[in-house]
Coordinates of C-alpha atoms in Angstrom, one line a residue:
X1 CA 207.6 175.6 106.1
X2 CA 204.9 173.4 108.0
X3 CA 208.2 171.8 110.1
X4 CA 208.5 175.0 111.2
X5 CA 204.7 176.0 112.0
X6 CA 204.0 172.7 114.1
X7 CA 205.7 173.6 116.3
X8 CA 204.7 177.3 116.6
X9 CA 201.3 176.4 116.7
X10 CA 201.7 173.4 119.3
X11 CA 203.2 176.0 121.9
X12 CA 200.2 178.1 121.5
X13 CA 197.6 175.5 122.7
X14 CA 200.3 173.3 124.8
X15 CA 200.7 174.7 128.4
X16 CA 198.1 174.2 130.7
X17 CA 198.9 176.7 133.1
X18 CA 196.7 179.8 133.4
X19 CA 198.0 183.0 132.0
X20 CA 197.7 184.5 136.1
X21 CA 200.1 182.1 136.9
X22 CA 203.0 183.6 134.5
X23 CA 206.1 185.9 135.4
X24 CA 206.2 188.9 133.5
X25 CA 208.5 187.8 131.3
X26 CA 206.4 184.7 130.1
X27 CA 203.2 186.9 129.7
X28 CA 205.2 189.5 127.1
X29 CA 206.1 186.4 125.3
X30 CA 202.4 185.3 124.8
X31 CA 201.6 188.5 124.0
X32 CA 204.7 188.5 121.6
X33 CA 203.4 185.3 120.5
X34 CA 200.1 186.4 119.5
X35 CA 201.6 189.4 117.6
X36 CA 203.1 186.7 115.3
X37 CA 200.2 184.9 115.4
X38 CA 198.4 188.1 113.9
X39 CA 201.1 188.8 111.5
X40 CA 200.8 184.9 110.3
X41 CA 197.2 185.2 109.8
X42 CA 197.1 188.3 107.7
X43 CA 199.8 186.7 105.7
X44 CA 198.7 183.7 105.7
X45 CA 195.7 185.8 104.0
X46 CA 197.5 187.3 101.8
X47 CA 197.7 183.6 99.6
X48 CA 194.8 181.4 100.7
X49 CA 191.7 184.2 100.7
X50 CA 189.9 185.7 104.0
X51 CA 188.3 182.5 103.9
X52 CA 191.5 181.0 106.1
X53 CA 190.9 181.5 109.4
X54 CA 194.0 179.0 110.6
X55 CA 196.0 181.5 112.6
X56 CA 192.8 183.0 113.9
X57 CA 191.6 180.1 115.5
X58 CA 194.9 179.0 117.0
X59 CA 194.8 183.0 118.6
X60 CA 191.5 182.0 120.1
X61 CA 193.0 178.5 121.2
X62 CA 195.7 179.8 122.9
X63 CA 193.5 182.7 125.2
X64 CA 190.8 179.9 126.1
X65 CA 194.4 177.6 126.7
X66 CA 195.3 180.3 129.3
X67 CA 192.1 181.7 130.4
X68 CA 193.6 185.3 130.8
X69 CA 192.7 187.9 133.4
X70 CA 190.8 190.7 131.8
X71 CA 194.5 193.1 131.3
X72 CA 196.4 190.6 129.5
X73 CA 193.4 189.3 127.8
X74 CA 193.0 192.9 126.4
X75 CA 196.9 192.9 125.7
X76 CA 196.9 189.7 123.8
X77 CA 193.6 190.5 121.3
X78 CA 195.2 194.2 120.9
X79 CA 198.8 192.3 120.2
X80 CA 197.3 189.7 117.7
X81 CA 194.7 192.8 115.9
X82 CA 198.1 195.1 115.8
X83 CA 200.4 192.5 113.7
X84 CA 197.4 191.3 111.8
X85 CA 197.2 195.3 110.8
X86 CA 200.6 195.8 110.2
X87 CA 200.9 192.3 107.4
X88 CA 197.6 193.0 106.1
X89 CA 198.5 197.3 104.9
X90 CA 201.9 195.9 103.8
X91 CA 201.2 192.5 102.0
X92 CA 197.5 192.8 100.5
X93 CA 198.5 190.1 97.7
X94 CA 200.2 186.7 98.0
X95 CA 203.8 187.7 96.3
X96 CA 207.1 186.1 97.1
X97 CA 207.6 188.4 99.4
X98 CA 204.7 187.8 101.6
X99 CA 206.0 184.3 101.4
X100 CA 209.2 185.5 102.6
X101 CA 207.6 187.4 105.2
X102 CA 205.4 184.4 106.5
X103 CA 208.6 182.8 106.9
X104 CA 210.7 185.3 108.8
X105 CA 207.1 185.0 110.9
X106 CA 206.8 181.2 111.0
X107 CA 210.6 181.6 112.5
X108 CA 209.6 184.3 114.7
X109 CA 207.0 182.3 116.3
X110 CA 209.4 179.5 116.6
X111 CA 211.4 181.3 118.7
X112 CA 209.0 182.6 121.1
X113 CA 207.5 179.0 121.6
X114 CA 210.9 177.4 122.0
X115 CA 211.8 179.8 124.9
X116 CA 208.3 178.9 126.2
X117 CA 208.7 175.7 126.3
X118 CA 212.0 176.1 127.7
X119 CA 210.4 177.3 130.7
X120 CA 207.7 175.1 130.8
X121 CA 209.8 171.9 130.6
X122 CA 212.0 173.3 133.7
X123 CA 208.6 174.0 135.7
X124 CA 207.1 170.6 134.4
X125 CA 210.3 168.4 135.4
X126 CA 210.6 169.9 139.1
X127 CA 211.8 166.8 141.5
X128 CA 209.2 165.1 143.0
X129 CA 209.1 165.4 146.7
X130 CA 210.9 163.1 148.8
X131 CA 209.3 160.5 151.2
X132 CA 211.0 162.5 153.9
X133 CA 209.0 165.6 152.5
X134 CA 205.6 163.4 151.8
X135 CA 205.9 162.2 155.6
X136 CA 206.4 165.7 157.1
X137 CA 203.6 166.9 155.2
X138 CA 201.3 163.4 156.5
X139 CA 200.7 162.9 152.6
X140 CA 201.8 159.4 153.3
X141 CA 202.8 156.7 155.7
X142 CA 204.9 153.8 155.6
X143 CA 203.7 150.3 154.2
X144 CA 202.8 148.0 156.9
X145 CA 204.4 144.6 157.3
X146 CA 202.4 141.9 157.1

């Protein structure tokens, strides 16, 4: 189960870019992530005590990560406080199902991170510009002979 969480909770603190920056589509998946993130804390819960606060802080990583404008900011904390709700009414004791559950979750939150990264690998590995490019632009010049 933790081969499955590293990664989860590396995509939640990994990309640099601020959350204005995002299409649509990659702001629903944060805020998708930090439903799972709330549903993985309340679960998470369920078995280690109130105490745990692991899921929690990654939730808070994440938003200072992206530094969201105030709408999505709001979108993410009601996302992450909606899931935590949901786990917490259904799973108020650690019980093989709320292991299963964290599970199904851990996987979940997989998923979102993997298409995440996805995208952030394309964006990351975007050709450098040419010299051509760097010379129309007066970025550069050529080495001098000596």
């Amino acid at each position: 189960m933790r081969r499955l969480m590293l990664p989860f909770a590396l995509a939640a603190l990994a990309f640099p870019a601020l959350a204005q920056d995002r299409s649509p589509a990659l702001r629903q998946n944060l805020v998708d992530l930090a439903y799972v993130l709330g549903e993985s804390h309340a679960l998470r819960q369920a078995c280690a005590g109130i105490e745990d606060q692991y899921w929690r802080t990654r939730m808070i990583n994440m938003v200072a990560a992206e530094k969201p404008d105030e709408a999505l900011d709001r979108r993410l904390k009601e996302s992450f406080n909606t899931g935590f709700a949901s786990r917490q009414s259904e799973f108020q004791a650690c019980t093989p199902a709320s292991r299963r559950a964290e599970m199904a979750a851990a996987n979940h939150g997989q998923d979102i991170s993997n298409r995440l990264a996805k995208v952030m690998i394309k964006t990351e590995r975007e050709a450098p510009p040419t010299i051509f490019e760097l010379n129309a632009a007066g970025e550069t010049t050529a080495p001098s002979a000596r």
